[in-house]
Short mmCIF file of C-alpha atoms in Angstrom, two decimals:
data_model
loop_
_atom_site.label_atom_id
_atom_site.label_comp_id
_atom_site.label_asym_id
_atom_site.label_seq_id
_atom_site.Cartn_x
_atom_site.Cartn_y
_atom_site.Cartn_z
CA MET B 12 154.25 208.33 66.38
CA PRO B 13 155.34 205.89 63.35
CA ASP B 14 152.94 206.83 60.17
CA VAL B 15 152.82 203.04 58.17
CA LEU B 16 151.69 203.03 54.65
CA VAL B 17 150.18 199.52 54.12
CA ILE B 18 150.10 198.87 50.34
CA GLY B 19 146.94 195.89 49.81
CA GLY B 20 143.99 195.51 50.99
CA GLY B 21 143.72 192.00 51.27
CA PRO B 22 144.34 189.93 54.36
CA ALA B 23 147.28 190.49 54.96
CA GLY B 24 147.08 194.19 54.59
CA MET B 25 143.81 194.56 56.24
CA ALA B 26 146.09 192.52 58.78
CA ALA B 27 149.14 194.52 58.56
CA ALA B 28 147.60 198.18 59.03
CA ARG B 29 144.82 196.62 62.29
CA ALA B 30 147.79 195.39 64.29
CA ALA B 31 150.26 198.83 63.23
CA ARG B 32 147.39 200.53 64.51
CA GLU B 33 147.10 198.08 67.87
CA SER B 34 150.54 199.28 68.37
CA GLY B 35 150.14 202.94 68.50
CA ALA B 36 151.58 204.04 64.32
CA THR B 37 149.09 206.25 62.35
CA VAL B 38 147.79 204.15 59.49
CA THR B 39 147.42 204.72 56.04
CA LEU B 40 145.57 201.42 53.90
CA LEU B 41 145.84 201.11 50.47
CA GLU B 42 143.90 199.41 47.98
CA SER B 43 143.23 199.70 44.06
CA GLY B 44 139.72 198.20 44.45
CA ASP B 45 136.52 200.46 45.80
CA ASP B 46 136.18 198.16 48.78
CA LEU B 47 138.46 196.32 51.02
CA GLY B 48 138.83 192.08 51.01
CA GLY B 49 141.47 191.96 48.57
CA GLN B 50 141.03 188.56 45.59
CA TYR B 51 139.86 186.28 48.97
CA TRP B 52 137.32 188.07 50.21
CA ARG B 53 136.48 189.85 46.78
CA HIS B 54 132.48 190.16 47.13
CA LEU B 55 129.53 192.14 45.26
CA PRO B 56 129.67 195.86 45.34
CA ALA B 57 127.51 197.37 47.84
CA GLN B 58 124.86 198.48 45.03
CA ARG B 59 123.93 195.57 45.01
CA SER B 60 124.50 193.77 48.14
CA ASP B 61 123.52 189.58 49.70
CA PRO B 62 122.56 189.44 53.18
CA ASP B 63 123.69 185.65 51.59
CA GLU B 64 127.20 186.98 51.78
CA GLY B 65 129.07 184.96 53.91
CA LYS B 66 128.25 181.73 52.20
CA TRP B 67 130.65 182.39 49.21
CA HIS B 68 133.23 183.05 51.83
CA HIS B 69 135.76 181.06 54.46
CA GLY B 70 136.54 183.66 57.58
CA TRP B 71 133.57 186.13 56.41
CA GLN B 72 133.02 187.62 60.14
CA ARG B 73 136.32 187.64 60.56
CA PHE B 74 136.55 190.17 57.37
CA LEU B 75 133.87 191.93 58.51
CA ASP B 76 135.15 192.83 62.26
CA LEU B 77 138.40 194.23 60.54
CA ARG B 78 137.18 196.06 57.73
CA ALA B 79 134.93 197.74 60.52
CA ALA B 80 137.62 197.78 62.75
CA LEU B 81 139.83 200.01 60.04
CA VAL B 82 137.49 201.47 58.78
CA ALA B 83 135.76 203.24 62.40
CA ASP B 84 139.14 204.02 63.23
CA PRO B 85 140.62 207.75 63.44
CA GLY B 86 144.30 207.19 63.24
CA CYS B 87 143.83 205.14 60.14
CA GLU B 88 143.34 206.36 56.19
CA VAL B 89 141.85 203.41 54.10
CA VAL B 90 141.82 204.63 50.43
CA THR B 91 140.21 202.68 47.31
CA THR B 92 141.13 202.56 43.94
CA ALA B 93 144.08 203.83 44.89
CA HIS B 94 146.37 202.61 41.84
CA VAL B 95 150.16 202.93 43.29
CA TRP B 96 151.83 203.62 40.08
CA SER B 97 155.69 204.60 41.30
CA VAL B 98 158.18 204.87 44.13
CA ASP B 99 160.98 206.88 44.52
CA ARG B 100 163.64 205.01 46.37
CA ARG B 101 165.64 207.03 49.07
CA ASP B 102 168.60 206.12 50.89
CA GLY B 103 168.29 204.27 54.30
CA ARG B 104 164.45 204.73 54.52
CA PRO B 105 161.06 203.95 53.29
CA PRO B 106 160.18 205.08 49.08
CA LEU B 107 158.21 207.92 48.39
CA VAL B 108 154.54 206.24 46.72
CA HIS B 109 152.62 207.71 44.02
CA ALA B 110 149.43 206.29 43.59
CA LEU B 111 146.06 207.97 42.07
CA VAL B 112 142.85 207.96 43.19
CA GLY B 113 140.22 207.46 41.12
CA PRO B 114 138.23 204.64 38.72
CA PRO B 115 140.35 201.99 37.30
CA ASP B 116 142.27 203.20 33.88
CA GLY B 117 140.59 206.80 33.90
CA GLY B 118 141.67 209.58 32.57
CA ASP B 119 141.27 212.02 36.05
CA ARG B 120 142.32 210.65 38.59
CA THR B 121 143.11 212.15 41.92
CA PRO B 122 147.76 212.11 42.55
CA ARG B 123 149.31 211.72 46.23
CA THR B 124 152.37 210.97 47.12
CA PHE B 125 152.98 209.05 50.52
CA ASP B 126 155.96 209.35 52.53
CA PRO B 127 156.23 206.92 55.18
CA ASP B 128 158.12 206.45 57.77
CA ALA B 129 157.61 202.52 57.39
CA LEU B 130 155.59 200.42 54.11
CA VAL B 131 154.16 197.08 54.12
CA LEU B 132 154.08 195.52 50.76
CA ALA B 133 151.00 193.56 51.04
CA THR B 134 150.18 193.21 47.05
CA GLY B 135 149.55 190.11 46.87
CA ALA B 136 149.49 187.46 43.78
CA GLN B 137 148.24 186.89 40.68
CA GLU B 138 147.52 183.61 38.54
CA ARG B 139 150.32 181.69 36.91
CA THR B 140 148.78 179.81 34.09
CA LEU B 141 150.78 178.61 31.18
CA PRO B 142 150.54 178.53 28.10
CA PHE B 143 149.28 175.89 25.77
CA PRO B 144 147.67 176.08 22.17
CA GLY B 145 144.69 177.73 22.29
CA TRP B 146 144.66 179.50 25.85
CA ASP B 147 144.39 182.98 23.97
CA LEU B 148 140.54 182.07 22.49
CA PRO B 149 137.72 183.27 24.09
CA GLY B 150 136.48 181.30 26.29
CA VAL B 151 139.44 180.41 27.71
CA PHE B 152 139.61 182.10 31.91
CA THR B 153 141.93 181.66 34.44
CA ALA B 154 140.08 179.98 37.72
CA GLY B 155 141.10 183.27 39.36
CA ALA B 156 138.42 185.24 36.80
CA ALA B 157 136.20 182.43 37.27
CA GLN B 158 136.25 182.85 41.01
CA ALA B 159 136.05 186.30 40.18
CA LEU B 160 133.12 186.59 38.54
CA ALA B 161 131.37 184.13 40.32
CA LYS B 162 132.13 186.01 43.72
CA GLY B 163 132.17 189.20 42.77
CA GLU B 164 129.51 189.37 39.94
CA ARG B 165 127.26 186.20 39.95
CA VAL B 166 128.06 185.86 36.85
CA ALA B 167 129.28 182.47 35.01
CA VAL B 168 131.83 182.18 32.67
CA GLY B 169 130.21 178.82 30.92
CA ARG B 170 127.59 176.60 30.92
CA ARG B 171 129.59 173.70 30.37
CA VAL B 172 133.19 174.58 32.02
CA LEU B 173 136.13 172.27 32.21
CA VAL B 174 138.59 173.10 35.37
CA ALA B 175 142.02 172.43 35.02
CA GLY B 176 145.86 173.00 35.95
CA ALA B 177 147.31 172.53 39.79
CA GLY B 178 146.47 173.18 43.36
CA PRO B 179 143.77 172.86 45.40
CA PHE B 180 141.92 176.78 44.25
CA LEU B 181 141.08 174.45 41.61
CA LEU B 182 138.64 173.00 44.03
CA THR B 183 137.83 176.18 45.15
CA ALA B 184 136.83 177.62 41.70
CA VAL B 185 134.77 174.70 40.87
CA ALA B 186 132.44 175.50 43.73
CA SER B 187 131.76 178.60 42.99
CA LEU B 188 131.36 177.86 39.21
CA VAL B 189 128.40 175.41 40.18
CA ARG B 190 127.16 178.45 43.16
CA VAL B 191 126.68 179.97 39.68
CA GLY B 192 125.11 177.13 38.12
CA ALA B 193 127.56 176.52 35.44
CA GLN B 194 127.61 172.86 35.01
CA VAL B 195 131.49 171.86 35.66
CA VAL B 196 132.40 168.66 33.77
CA GLY B 197 135.73 168.00 34.88
CA VAL B 198 138.46 168.63 37.25
CA VAL B 199 141.89 168.08 35.88
CA GLU B 200 145.37 168.50 38.45
CA ALA B 201 148.45 167.76 36.88
CA ALA B 202 149.69 166.34 39.76
CA ASP B 203 149.67 162.24 40.00
CA ALA B 204 148.25 160.75 42.55
CA LYS B 205 151.74 159.55 43.92
CA ARG B 206 153.30 162.70 44.23
CA LEU B 207 150.04 164.23 45.57
CA ALA B 208 150.30 161.70 48.43
CA LYS B 209 153.66 162.49 48.94
CA GLY B 210 153.14 166.69 49.36
CA TRP B 211 149.91 165.78 51.47
CA ALA B 212 149.85 162.89 53.77
CA THR B 213 153.73 162.07 54.42
CA LYS B 214 154.14 163.33 59.11
CA PRO B 215 151.02 164.41 58.66
CA TRP B 216 151.09 165.38 62.10
CA ARG B 217 152.55 167.93 61.44
CA LEU B 218 149.40 169.19 59.40
CA ALA B 219 147.10 168.83 62.99
CA LYS B 220 147.11 172.93 63.67
CA ALA B 221 146.08 173.53 60.01
CA SER B 222 143.49 170.72 60.70
CA HIS B 223 140.82 173.77 59.34
CA LYS B 224 141.89 172.97 55.83
CA ALA B 225 141.70 169.16 55.69
CA THR B 226 137.86 170.54 56.78
CA GLU B 227 137.81 172.83 53.74
CA LEU B 228 138.99 170.04 51.35
CA VAL B 229 136.50 167.72 52.39
CA GLY B 230 133.85 170.74 51.82
CA TYR B 231 134.92 170.85 48.35
CA LEU B 232 135.28 166.96 47.74
CA ARG B 233 131.27 166.98 48.87
CA VAL B 234 130.54 169.26 46.15
CA LEU B 235 132.44 167.21 43.07
CA ALA B 236 130.73 164.23 44.57
CA ALA B 237 127.27 166.30 44.79
CA ASN B 238 127.82 167.67 40.74
CA ARG B 239 128.92 164.13 40.26
CA VAL B 240 132.23 165.92 38.59
CA PRO B 241 134.72 163.91 38.33
CA TYR B 242 138.18 164.10 39.32
CA ARG B 243 141.52 163.26 37.29
CA THR B 244 145.32 163.50 38.81
CA GLY B 245 148.18 163.28 36.84
CA SER B 246 146.54 164.84 33.55
CA ALA B 247 146.35 168.37 32.04
CA VAL B 248 144.86 170.43 28.63
CA VAL B 249 147.07 170.39 26.31
CA ALA B 250 145.20 172.49 23.91
CA ALA B 251 142.43 174.33 23.05
CA HIS B 252 139.78 174.28 20.23
CA GLY B 253 137.60 176.93 18.29
CA THR B 254 137.52 179.56 15.86
CA ASP B 255 136.09 182.76 17.86
CA ARG B 256 136.10 181.13 20.75
CA VAL B 257 136.25 178.14 22.69
CA GLU B 258 134.20 175.09 21.67
CA ALA B 259 136.60 171.88 22.97
CA VAL B 260 139.78 170.95 24.64
CA THR B 261 142.25 168.01 24.38
CA VAL B 262 142.96 166.39 27.93
CA ALA B 263 145.86 164.21 27.88
CA ARG B 264 147.61 161.96 30.49
CA LEU B 265 151.16 163.74 31.98
CA THR B 266 154.40 161.93 32.67
CA PRO B 267 155.45 163.04 36.65
CA ASP B 268 156.96 165.39 35.20
CA TRP B 269 154.21 166.70 33.32
CA SER B 270 155.15 165.70 29.64
CA PRO B 271 152.16 164.39 28.08
CA VAL B 272 151.45 161.14 26.99
CA PRO B 273 151.25 160.36 23.33
CA GLY B 274 148.13 158.53 22.45
CA THR B 275 146.52 159.60 25.39
CA GLU B 276 144.93 162.22 24.00
CA ARG B 277 140.51 162.88 25.01
CA ARG B 278 138.56 165.63 23.26
CA ILE B 279 136.01 167.29 25.76
CA GLU B 280 132.97 169.58 24.30
CA VAL B 281 133.05 172.42 26.10
CA ASP B 282 132.05 176.28 26.42
CA ALA B 283 134.46 177.30 28.60
CA VAL B 284 137.92 176.26 30.19
CA CYS B 285 139.27 177.69 33.86
CA VAL B 286 143.23 177.23 34.18
CA SER B 287 145.57 177.22 37.04
CA HIS B 288 148.46 176.62 37.64
CA ALA B 289 149.26 177.75 41.07
CA PHE B 290 150.56 181.88 41.68
CA VAL B 291 153.17 183.86 41.62
CA PRO B 292 153.91 186.93 43.70
CA ARG B 293 153.08 190.22 41.96
CA THR B 294 156.97 192.08 43.04
CA GLU B 295 156.93 195.06 40.77
CA LEU B 296 156.51 197.33 43.88
CA ALA B 297 159.09 195.37 45.99
CA ILE B 298 161.49 195.38 43.15
CA SER B 299 161.17 199.02 42.45
CA THR B 300 161.38 199.39 45.95
CA GLY B 301 164.84 197.44 45.89
CA CYS B 302 163.89 195.09 47.91
CA ALA B 303 166.50 191.74 47.16
CA LEU B 304 163.71 188.46 46.22
CA THR B 305 164.45 184.70 46.76
CA GLU B 306 165.28 182.00 44.46
CA ASP B 307 161.87 181.34 43.68
CA GLY B 308 160.68 184.94 43.38
CA SER B 309 159.11 185.44 46.21
CA VAL B 310 160.76 188.72 48.57
CA GLN B 311 163.11 188.14 51.26
CA VAL B 312 162.10 188.19 54.85
CA ASP B 313 163.46 187.99 58.00
CA ASP B 314 161.97 186.43 60.79
CA ARG B 315 160.68 189.89 61.62
CA GLN B 316 158.81 190.30 57.84
CA ARG B 317 162.01 192.69 57.24
CA THR B 318 162.99 193.36 53.61
CA THR B 319 166.14 194.22 52.77
CA VAL B 320 165.52 197.71 52.74
CA PRO B 321 165.38 199.31 55.49
CA GLY B 322 161.66 200.02 57.14
CA VAL B 323 160.29 198.16 54.43
CA LEU B 324 158.33 195.04 55.39
CA THR B 325 156.16 193.37 53.60
CA ALA B 326 153.28 190.20 54.04
CA GLY B 327 151.22 187.63 52.62
CA GLU B 328 151.70 186.05 49.09
CA LEU B 329 154.27 188.51 48.23
CA THR B 330 156.64 185.86 50.64
CA GLY B 331 155.99 183.41 49.26
CA ILE B 332 152.32 180.99 48.15
CA GLY B 333 150.73 180.04 51.55
CA GLY B 334 147.50 180.72 51.81
CA VAL B 335 145.20 183.15 54.07
CA ASP B 336 146.21 181.76 57.38
CA LEU B 337 149.57 182.74 56.54
CA ALA B 338 149.06 185.82 55.03
CA LEU B 339 147.04 187.22 58.37
CA ALA B 340 149.75 186.25 60.47
CA GLU B 341 152.35 187.88 58.69
CA GLY B 342 150.29 190.95 58.48
CA ARG B 343 149.82 191.16 62.24
CA ILE B 344 153.67 190.20 62.70
CA ALA B 345 154.62 192.71 59.97
CA GLY B 346 152.21 196.35 61.28
CA ALA B 347 153.95 195.49 64.47
CA VAL B 348 157.22 195.38 63.60
CA ALA B 349 156.76 198.08 61.27
CA ALA B 350 155.15 200.67 64.64
CA GLY B 351 157.73 199.99 65.63
CA ALA B 352 156.61 196.95 68.58
CA GLU B 353 157.77 193.56 69.15
CA PRO B 354 155.15 190.58 66.98
CA ASP B 355 152.56 188.93 68.65
CA ALA B 356 154.72 185.47 69.64
CA ARG B 357 150.27 183.42 69.05
CA ASP B 358 150.83 185.32 65.76
CA VAL B 359 154.53 184.30 65.27
CA LYS B 360 153.56 180.55 65.76
CA ARG B 361 150.32 180.47 63.74
CA ARG B 362 153.30 181.57 61.09
CA ALA B 363 155.45 178.55 61.43
CA VAL B 364 152.23 176.71 61.09
CA PHE B 365 151.11 177.91 57.84
CA ARG B 366 154.41 178.11 56.38
CA GLU B 367 154.14 174.08 57.25
CA PHE B 368 151.31 174.14 54.52
CA ALA B 369 153.05 176.17 52.09
CA THR B 370 155.55 174.12 51.40
CA ARG B 371 153.55 171.44 50.41
CA LEU B 372 151.42 172.68 48.48
CA ALA B 373 154.38 173.73 47.18
CA ALA B 374 156.13 170.27 47.17
CA ALA B 375 152.12 168.42 45.68
CA HIS B 376 151.58 170.77 42.99
CA GLY B 377 154.88 172.70 42.55
CA VAL B 378 155.18 172.95 38.23
CA ARG B 379 157.19 170.19 36.56
CA PRO B 380 159.16 171.41 32.83
CA GLY B 381 157.64 168.54 31.09
CA TRP B 382 154.71 171.34 30.58
CA ARG B 383 156.99 172.94 27.89
CA SER B 384 157.12 169.62 25.88
CA TRP B 385 153.19 170.67 25.04
CA VAL B 386 154.04 174.25 23.73
CA ASP B 387 154.24 174.15 20.03
CA ASP B 388 155.73 176.71 17.66
CA ASP B 389 152.64 178.55 16.70
CA THR B 390 151.61 178.55 20.55
CA VAL B 391 150.90 182.49 21.23
CA VAL B 392 153.35 182.90 24.81
CA CYS B 393 152.74 186.46 24.74
CA ARG B 394 149.08 187.57 24.37
CA CYS B 395 149.75 190.71 23.97
CA GLU B 396 151.87 191.19 21.19
CA ASP B 397 150.88 187.73 20.05
CA VAL B 398 154.33 186.55 20.23
CA THR B 399 154.83 182.38 19.70
CA ALA B 400 156.79 180.40 21.82
CA GLY B 401 158.73 179.72 18.12
CA ALA B 402 159.26 183.28 17.60
CA LEU B 403 161.36 183.71 21.21
CA ARG B 404 162.96 180.39 20.07
CA SER B 405 164.27 181.16 16.30
CA ALA B 406 165.26 184.85 18.04
CA ALA B 407 167.36 183.43 21.18
CA GLU B 408 168.61 181.54 18.43
CA LEU B 409 169.66 183.79 15.55
CA THR B 410 170.90 186.66 17.83
CA CYS B 411 172.65 184.32 20.31
CA SER B 412 171.56 186.49 22.18
CA LYS B 413 171.77 185.41 26.29
CA GLY B 414 169.96 189.05 27.84
CA LEU B 415 166.16 188.82 28.63
CA ARG B 416 166.16 192.75 27.30
CA SER B 417 167.56 192.36 24.26
CA LEU B 418 165.45 189.31 23.52
CA LYS B 419 162.44 190.91 24.94
CA LEU B 420 163.10 193.99 22.52
CA THR B 421 163.95 191.33 19.43
CA THR B 422 160.70 189.70 20.23
CA ARG B 423 158.45 192.25 21.94
CA ALA B 424 157.06 189.69 24.50
CA GLY B 425 156.50 191.34 27.20
CA LEU B 426 156.33 195.03 25.89
CA GLY B 427 152.69 194.51 25.34
CA LEU B 428 149.94 196.48 28.18
CA CYS B 429 150.25 193.58 30.70
CA GLN B 430 154.11 194.26 30.67
CA GLY B 431 154.89 190.78 31.00
CA ARG B 432 152.05 190.01 34.14
CA THR B 433 150.78 187.38 32.03
CA CYS B 434 153.79 185.68 29.86
CA GLY B 435 156.52 186.76 31.77
CA ARG B 436 157.39 182.99 33.95
CA ALA B 437 157.24 181.22 31.12
CA VAL B 438 158.96 183.10 28.36
CA GLU B 439 161.66 183.14 31.06
CA ASP B 440 160.99 178.25 31.45
CA LEU B 441 160.45 178.45 28.23
CA LEU B 442 164.53 180.01 27.47
CA THR B 443 165.39 178.75 30.70
CA GLY B 444 169.65 177.31 29.57
CA VAL B 445 169.90 179.92 26.51
CA LEU B 446 169.47 183.33 28.39
CA ASP B 447 170.94 184.84 31.88
CA PRO B 448 169.13 184.04 34.77
CA GLY B 449 166.18 187.17 34.97
CA ARG B 450 163.34 188.00 35.97
CA THR B 451 160.53 189.88 33.73
CA ALA B 452 159.13 191.64 37.00
CA ASN B 453 161.15 194.74 37.29
CA ARG B 454 158.55 196.81 36.22
CA PRO B 455 159.41 200.66 37.45
CA ILE B 456 155.94 202.04 36.29
CA ALA B 457 154.00 199.69 38.25
CA ALA B 458 150.59 200.36 36.63
CA PRO B 459 150.39 202.25 33.10
CA LEU B 460 148.43 205.75 33.96
CA ARG B 461 147.88 208.75 30.44
CA LEU B 462 150.56 211.25 30.13
CA GLY B 463 148.25 214.29 30.85
CA GLU B 464 147.64 212.55 34.46
CA LEU B 465 151.81 211.60 34.63
CA ALA B 466 151.76 215.52 34.54
CA GLU B 467 149.63 216.24 36.37
CA HIS B 468 151.57 214.45 39.23
CA GLY B 469 154.65 215.46 38.08
CA ARG B 470 152.81 219.67 38.87
CA THR B 471 151.81 217.91 42.31
CA CYS B 472 155.01 216.31 43.47
CA ASN B 473 156.75 219.82 42.89
CA ARG B 474 155.05 221.26 45.32
CA GLU B 475 157.18 222.57 48.67
CA ASP B 476 155.03 220.74 50.33
CA VAL B 477 156.14 217.05 49.30
CA PRO B 478 160.19 216.38 50.35
CA MET Y 24 118.78 194.82 41.44
CA SER Y 25 118.81 198.12 40.21
CA LYS Y 26 118.98 198.14 36.55
CA ILE Y 27 121.40 200.34 34.19
CA ARG Y 28 121.92 201.18 30.68
CA ILE Y 29 124.83 201.39 28.98
CA GLU Y 30 125.42 201.42 25.03
CA VAL Y 31 127.66 199.73 23.65
CA ASP Y 32 129.10 200.20 19.97
CA GLY Y 33 126.50 201.72 19.80
CA ARG Y 34 123.78 199.31 20.88
CA PRO Y 35 121.78 199.49 24.32
CA VAL Y 36 122.96 196.90 26.85
CA GLU Y 37 121.56 196.21 30.04
CA ALA Y 38 123.40 196.19 33.26
CA VAL Y 39 122.69 196.03 36.49
CA ALA Y 40 124.09 198.87 39.22
CA GLY Y 41 127.50 198.06 40.45
CA GLN Y 42 128.25 195.54 37.79
CA SER Y 43 131.63 195.63 35.54
CA ILE Y 44 131.56 196.67 31.98
CA ALA Y 45 133.40 192.92 31.58
CA ALA Y 46 130.64 191.53 33.84
CA ALA Y 47 127.94 192.98 31.47
CA LEU Y 48 129.27 192.03 28.81
CA LEU Y 49 129.40 188.13 30.04
CA ALA Y 50 125.96 188.24 30.73
CA ALA Y 51 124.73 189.86 27.65
CA GLY Y 52 126.48 186.71 25.76
CA ARG Y 53 129.55 188.22 24.27
CA THR Y 54 133.02 186.46 25.13
CA SER Y 55 135.00 188.31 23.07
CA TRP Y 56 135.24 192.44 22.21
CA ARG Y 57 138.73 193.11 21.29
CA ARG Y 58 141.41 191.75 18.57
CA THR Y 59 145.08 191.70 18.63
CA ARG Y 60 147.67 193.31 16.27
CA ALA Y 61 147.35 189.61 14.40
CA GLY Y 62 143.10 190.18 14.74
CA ARG Y 63 142.85 186.91 17.29
CA PRO Y 64 140.01 187.98 19.21
CA ARG Y 65 140.05 188.85 22.82
CA GLY Y 66 137.47 188.96 25.90
CA VAL Y 67 138.03 188.22 29.00
CA PHE Y 68 141.63 185.96 30.68
CA CYS Y 69 142.39 186.60 34.10
CA GLY Y 70 139.39 188.38 36.05
CA ILE Y 71 141.67 190.67 38.17
CA GLY Y 72 143.75 193.61 35.84
CA THR Y 73 146.91 192.14 35.57
CA CYS Y 74 146.55 190.84 31.92
CA PHE Y 75 144.81 193.43 29.86
CA ASP Y 76 143.13 191.37 27.51
CA CYS Y 77 139.82 193.07 28.32
CA VAL Y 78 140.42 196.46 27.74
CA VAL Y 79 137.54 198.42 25.94
CA THR Y 80 137.43 202.22 24.86
CA VAL Y 81 135.35 204.18 27.85
CA ASN Y 82 133.78 207.68 26.85
CA ASP Y 83 135.99 208.28 24.49
CA LEU Y 84 139.18 206.80 26.54
CA ARG Y 85 140.46 204.00 24.71
CA ASP Y 86 142.56 200.75 26.58
CA VAL Y 87 139.86 200.62 29.99
CA ARG Y 88 139.79 197.24 32.13
CA ALA Y 89 136.62 196.27 31.42
CA CYS Y 90 137.16 193.46 33.83
CA GLN Y 91 138.35 196.53 36.63
CA ARG Y 92 135.70 199.46 35.67
CA ARG Y 93 131.97 199.27 37.04
CA ALA Y 94 129.64 200.40 34.39
CA ALA Y 95 127.98 203.81 34.83
CA ASP Y 96 124.75 204.30 33.70
CA GLY Y 97 125.24 205.73 29.39
CA ASP Y 98 127.99 205.15 29.62
CA ARG Y 99 129.46 204.89 25.83
CA VAL Y 100 131.75 201.18 25.31
CA GLU Y 101 133.40 200.69 22.37
CA THR Y 102 135.33 197.44 21.31
CA GLN Y 103 138.40 198.21 20.28
CA GLU Y 104 140.77 196.91 18.09
CA ASP Y 105 144.81 197.11 17.70
CA ASP Y 106 147.25 198.75 15.50
CA ARG Y 107 147.99 196.81 12.49
CA ALA Y 108 151.54 196.01 12.33
#
């Protein structure tokens, strides 16, 4: 009976854990939060539950069923507040996985090491936010933050809020903001109407099996109409203004490649702005494990969700941004294969349907290079270390450096607490053509830990019962 | 909803059991509680624990992500300033 370790308790990880159990494996499921669900099914904590929680989610009953099955199953150990901070590669088999279990960033968490027969990585994605002047002012949030605070806390990030960026997630954020009582003064989508039509309306019959997505979209459009929220395409927030917090933003029209059109700027008074330019996979554990990436930075998999490392599989946003239905289908396939079984043919079909959806998402809303022209020399790019775009460009020019590593060491971009999670893609993009191709997502220490905890962990790992 | 009380820079702040420290601060009307080395104010940005903009000191332990840590009754929270360059 193989022992399957699943990292990530969102839709993909939950589906993988369940499928692995159904195929006869014993399973350990690690989740960093204190409940399952991930960002998609983020919900109020047990201490303050809401009987109407289901109204905040799509597929809530499915979540409740999955969680109940996993938690009640003696062959599945669910470990919450488990922060995986490193993996040790081994030849021909999955890595050893080191985690600290306890409250986030605490000083006395319990170290645990796992030695699985198969590993499923389901670490999801994080938001990509393109920098703009003023984006580091308090009151500028990612749309995901607005969503997390609404769904997980019932807190509105502001009273007058503008939502901007690219992709259908903006509409999801609006729906949550309205529910917690914020006034949404507008939605600003960077893709223009022509590109949206081309991305979404070409060969519509191929989307027929994903028709519930259209129903969701209609629901969001109703929310916009009912709350008189203006929706503008081909535009972007190109600056936020304020001294100690955001007081207003400038919105400009964009060319098809996302360069601001001079003379089209409009100032809008807000006390918060929520920005999202799609998502990037959280690949640090996959990279540490040695998994090959595709050109767009997601984890390369075969048709059975296997990575290039023996015994290591992956599912969900790590393989490319495709949403919950794709994550569930991939999770089920990965779980079954990890347990040594054949994947269910229905899951294989579903995966094909929702990959189509993912392709359209990228075609319609994918980031265009013109955004770089709204970043001026004074714009902070690395938020942790206050490194500006000008400092990055001039360091590259003065040192004639072609390497990402030396540029990071010279400027300190990406060397702060977040280790380039927020700025990495922007640094890569701003210096395209200057630097050798490289990825900023190489973080051998996947989550910060305290030296005391590291010392304690080293002691535990040297015990004879751990290989 | 049961209420709890935490201390923020020595002043009492009421919070809801299960609330994150970030949500408690936002609900109390604060949008920033940290300054970077260059003196720029910071509060919540990503809300999911990846950006580390919202770190605070909790019960004398520095660099705790306020958006990830649930407030516990009696927690002593202090705002942080990065060491100046």
